[in-house]
XYZ file of C-alpha atoms in Angstrom:
316
model
C 1.734 -5.043 5.239
C 1.951 -1.800 6.149
C 4.285 -0.279 8.757
C 3.531 3.070 11.047
C 5.183 5.307 8.495
C 2.242 3.793 5.526
C -0.141 4.513 8.245
C 0.954 7.919 9.219
C 0.215 8.653 5.308
C -3.036 7.121 5.770
C -4.404 9.341 8.827
C -2.811 12.510 6.973
C -4.765 11.965 3.591
C -7.968 11.047 6.102
C -7.614 13.812 8.255
C -6.966 16.639 5.071
C -10.484 14.950 3.960
C -11.980 15.376 7.072
C -10.923 19.161 7.731
C -11.346 19.971 4.174
C -15.188 18.148 4.228
C -15.896 20.860 7.219
C -16.799 17.200 8.476
C -17.140 17.048 12.456
C -18.569 13.793 12.923
C -15.663 12.056 14.329
C -16.994 8.481 14.546
C -17.711 8.686 10.382
C -14.026 10.300 10.095
C -12.566 7.178 11.557
C -15.007 4.952 9.717
C -13.723 6.106 6.588
C -9.849 5.920 7.815
C -10.475 2.119 8.562
C -12.041 1.698 5.193
C -9.411 3.587 3.048
C -6.432 1.112 4.829
C -8.978 -1.562 4.199
C -9.217 -1.069 0.427
C -5.311 -1.226 0.234
C -5.562 -5.096 1.444
C -8.073 -5.343 -1.800
C -5.645 -4.328 -3.904
C -3.295 -6.216 -2.871
C -5.397 -9.090 -3.607
C -6.682 -7.924 -6.967
C -2.867 -7.765 -8.128
C -2.261 -11.745 -6.692
C -5.692 -12.860 -8.357
C -4.659 -10.973 -11.470
C -1.689 -13.608 -11.489
C -4.085 -16.464 -11.044
C -6.174 -15.553 -13.948
C -3.374 -15.114 -16.338
C -2.395 -18.650 -15.432
C -6.327 -20.132 -16.024
C -6.601 -17.831 -19.122
C -3.559 -19.471 -20.812
C -4.733 -22.759 -19.781
C -8.339 -22.390 -21.511
C -6.688 -20.783 -24.674
C -4.348 -23.855 -24.739
C -7.701 -26.002 -24.665
C -9.780 -23.650 -26.986
C -6.508 -24.268 -29.373
C -6.722 -27.808 -29.226
C -10.608 -27.831 -29.637
C -10.251 -25.959 -32.789
C -12.029 -27.706 -35.722
C -8.621 -27.904 -37.737
C -5.797 -27.369 -35.088
C -2.277 -27.272 -36.245
C 0.391 -28.856 -34.672
C 1.305 -26.089 -32.422
C -2.445 -26.324 -31.381
C -1.843 -29.664 -30.534
C 1.467 -29.959 -29.111
C 1.527 -26.227 -27.438
C 4.813 -24.790 -25.349
C 3.408 -25.367 -21.481
C 6.281 -23.588 -20.103
C 3.985 -21.174 -18.840
C 0.925 -22.667 -17.237
C 3.669 -25.208 -15.662
C 4.815 -22.291 -14.122
C 5.366 -23.781 -10.469
C 4.537 -20.291 -8.425
C 1.343 -19.527 -10.796
C 0.367 -23.219 -9.873
C 0.598 -22.285 -6.568
C -1.122 -19.021 -6.930
C -3.974 -20.775 -9.060
C -4.911 -23.695 -6.612
C -4.117 -21.202 -3.464
C -7.189 -21.811 -1.030
C -6.607 -18.823 1.669
C -6.685 -16.695 -1.169
C -9.416 -17.871 -3.119
C -11.660 -17.507 0.134
C -10.344 -14.043 1.121
C -11.138 -13.126 -2.470
C -14.662 -14.839 -2.211
C -15.202 -12.960 1.022
C -14.268 -9.494 -0.249
C -15.928 -9.509 -3.498
C -12.710 -9.944 -5.745
C -12.641 -11.121 -8.977
C -12.265 -10.800 -12.458
C -15.120 -12.742 -14.343
C -16.947 -9.718 -15.747
C -13.064 -8.274 -17.170
C -11.852 -11.555 -18.735
C -11.232 -9.463 -21.700
C -8.978 -7.355 -19.481
C -7.015 -10.036 -18.683
C -6.622 -11.617 -21.477
C -5.196 -8.065 -23.556
C -2.425 -8.318 -20.267
C -1.709 -11.785 -21.426
C -1.326 -11.152 -24.930
C 0.929 -8.040 -23.785
C 3.142 -10.187 -21.648
C 3.589 -13.084 -24.240
C 5.309 -10.421 -26.572
C 7.728 -9.573 -24.350
C 11.735 -10.370 -24.940
C 11.962 -12.150 -20.537
C 8.495 -14.432 -21.740
C 9.698 -15.657 -24.938
C 13.173 -16.369 -23.352
C 11.169 -17.986 -20.522
C 9.449 -20.102 -23.085
C 12.193 -21.162 -24.897
C 14.017 -22.795 -21.775
C 13.435 -26.423 -21.906
C 13.169 -26.956 -17.748
C 13.513 -24.592 -14.671
C 13.428 -24.833 -10.885
C 10.945 -23.121 -8.792
C 13.597 -20.334 -8.208
C 13.565 -19.650 -11.604
C 9.825 -20.209 -12.095
C 9.645 -16.958 -8.843
C 11.919 -14.822 -10.366
C 9.999 -15.075 -13.761
C 6.520 -14.208 -12.065
C 8.543 -11.410 -10.277
C 9.780 -9.738 -13.451
C 6.347 -10.207 -14.886
C 4.806 -8.153 -11.865
C 7.346 -5.328 -12.431
C 7.727 -5.090 -16.184
C 3.984 -5.656 -16.861
C 1.680 -5.691 -13.821
C 2.437 -2.748 -12.758
C 2.859 -0.387 -16.132
C 0.005 -1.371 -18.032
C -2.188 1.062 -18.834
C -5.545 -0.465 -19.076
C -4.844 -2.009 -15.573
C -4.070 1.147 -14.566
C -7.430 2.723 -15.624
C -9.316 -0.385 -14.389
C -8.088 0.041 -11.261
C -8.571 4.036 -11.143
C -12.385 3.149 -11.976
C -12.565 0.622 -8.694
C -11.240 3.083 -6.239
C -10.294 6.505 -5.936
C -7.825 4.927 -2.411
C -5.907 2.968 -5.074
C -4.065 5.796 -6.620
C -1.893 6.531 -3.693
C -1.240 2.667 -2.778
C -0.190 1.358 -6.112
C 4.161 1.400 -5.267
C 3.166 0.013 -1.745
C 0.950 -2.736 -2.937
C 3.162 -4.033 -5.668
C 5.795 -4.345 -3.104
C 4.292 -6.316 -0.751
C 2.974 -8.388 -3.552
C 6.833 -8.721 -4.981
C 7.819 -9.434 -1.117
C 4.988 -11.934 -0.631
C 6.158 -13.882 -3.887
C 10.557 -13.954 -2.786
C 9.388 -14.817 0.514
C 7.978 -18.084 -0.584
C 11.508 -18.814 -1.496
C 13.594 -17.083 1.555
C 11.631 -18.826 3.872
C 11.389 -22.217 1.922
C 8.099 -23.067 2.562
C 6.152 -25.415 0.402
C 3.528 -22.781 -0.958
C 2.844 -18.808 -0.590
C 2.318 -17.268 2.717
C -0.107 -14.033 1.991
C 1.029 -11.128 4.341
C -1.305 -9.877 6.519
C -2.760 -5.882 6.160
C -1.014 -4.810 9.693
C 2.561 -5.295 10.443
C 1.760 -6.099 14.181
C -2.005 -6.536 15.529
C -2.042 -2.940 17.309
C -1.533 -1.104 14.249
C -4.705 -0.767 13.432
C -5.344 1.067 17.039
C -2.643 3.091 16.406
C -3.970 4.849 13.477
C -7.318 5.048 14.906
C -6.015 6.647 17.803
C -3.929 9.135 16.020
C -6.933 10.518 13.946
C -9.330 10.505 17.079
C -6.798 12.797 19.535
C -5.569 14.677 16.472
C -9.451 15.523 15.872
C -10.093 15.755 19.768
C -7.290 18.014 20.577
C -7.353 20.389 17.366
C -7.986 23.517 19.283
C -5.247 23.169 22.005
C -2.699 22.059 18.771
C -3.932 25.599 17.154
C -3.420 27.162 20.440
C 0.007 25.598 20.716
C 1.475 26.239 16.971
C -0.096 29.597 16.864
C 2.385 30.425 20.045
C 5.214 29.773 17.898
C 4.161 31.376 14.903
C 3.188 34.693 15.738
C 4.654 36.091 12.274
C 2.071 33.793 10.861
C -1.742 33.697 10.886
C -2.955 30.104 11.282
C -5.381 30.369 9.012
C -3.063 31.376 6.326
C -0.348 28.440 7.184
C -1.230 25.421 4.260
C -3.621 23.175 5.915
C -1.449 20.245 5.087
C 1.539 22.105 7.220
C -1.249 22.595 10.352
C -2.258 18.846 9.970
C 1.249 17.399 9.696
C 2.150 19.622 12.876
C -1.265 18.613 14.387
C -0.331 14.780 14.228
C 3.193 15.368 15.235
C 2.081 16.719 18.627
C -0.383 14.193 18.804
C 2.172 11.456 18.932
C 4.850 13.369 21.185
C 2.262 14.408 23.811
C -0.503 11.393 23.450
C 1.589 8.347 22.527
C 4.153 7.787 25.136
C 5.464 4.739 23.971
C 6.439 6.400 20.629
C 10.170 8.056 20.983
C 10.111 11.674 20.425
C 12.972 11.479 18.034
C 11.175 8.558 16.169
C 7.828 10.842 15.776
C 9.794 13.953 14.500
C 11.631 12.232 12.293
C 8.336 10.684 10.495
C 6.748 13.872 10.277
C 9.638 15.595 8.572
C 9.804 12.903 6.031
C 5.926 13.263 5.628
C 6.511 17.179 4.835
C 9.186 16.191 2.202
C 6.449 13.716 0.850
C 3.354 16.143 0.841
C 4.848 19.941 1.193
C 7.086 22.277 0.039
C 10.920 22.631 0.609
C 9.893 25.742 2.922
C 7.586 23.984 4.635
C 9.841 21.255 5.537
C 12.032 23.812 7.071
C 9.223 25.269 8.670
C 7.412 22.823 10.166
C 11.151 21.060 11.827
C 12.017 24.601 13.361
C 8.700 24.928 15.110
C 8.266 21.350 16.044
C 11.910 21.864 17.511
C 10.955 24.551 19.292
C 8.042 22.976 20.899
C 9.445 20.154 21.721
C 12.261 21.846 24.014
C 9.434 23.614 26.014
C 7.837 20.657 26.235
C 10.754 19.165 27.906
C 11.321 21.683 30.250
C 7.928 22.179 31.462
C 7.799 18.459 31.376
C 4.960 17.918 29.480
C 6.603 14.804 27.693
C 6.347 11.792 29.716
C 9.331 9.801 27.927
C 13.180 10.148 27.503
C 13.802 12.614 24.783
C 17.788 12.547 23.782
C 20.033 15.031 23.005
C 17.455 17.531 25.439
C 17.876 19.032 28.643
C 15.929 16.509 30.452
C 17.961 13.673 29.289
C 19.499 12.042 32.320
């Protein structure tokens, strides 16, 4: 579930790629942006289906051991705590997850060796062995175990990182976000006291997809005007010498402040200062903050902003 901050990050990344490439095809730029956002949900589903595949592989291994030519006592009477985990069973039988994965062509059938390697790695961990020693457990304990498995192993398993890096360049920056979404989904099944696991939607609100698309489009369409406005507040700087990332952050901020009347100015300013902290240098953050503050003061005096700006001259 993406919030507006996540969407601003994706727009920033897409604009950077768009301007760096010298692309002037706005439609293709928008398409690339939305494609990149959709890929986040694919990664979310990949991680979720991995949990189900770990469960399925554990069941297959138990069956294979039982069917050995000379099975031992442990093969005939295996510890079934892992395969009996209620949370993993719900994931394995999740019809909506299965349908979404099939629709988006998400499957592990060609990479079962990776699944088994991850399962073997998990089975060596102290938290797994402690869980397997319990005689019984509640749904809450089963969910807590799966959450721990995600945090300790699905997030950190190096071979899984390599797999995802080869699958999509879009997932390098989305890894932390997607795993937070996965953990939130698992915990929600307990907090909401629902019979099953309810998958998150990609967008928090239905209009968020349009917000991202419009932010990208209007930033591109108004870039010459934004260049002129920014240049007027950076007389000691040639705009071509200001870091491209800093320029794009300021252009996005101007777009949101002047073209999105439903978003409070303070929210926009705070969000783009945060983006500058994430993607620019400490000096850039101070520079961007100073430029935007001066511009907002001017916009208020010139009545260019069609919304209340608290703490400034036009606030009534």
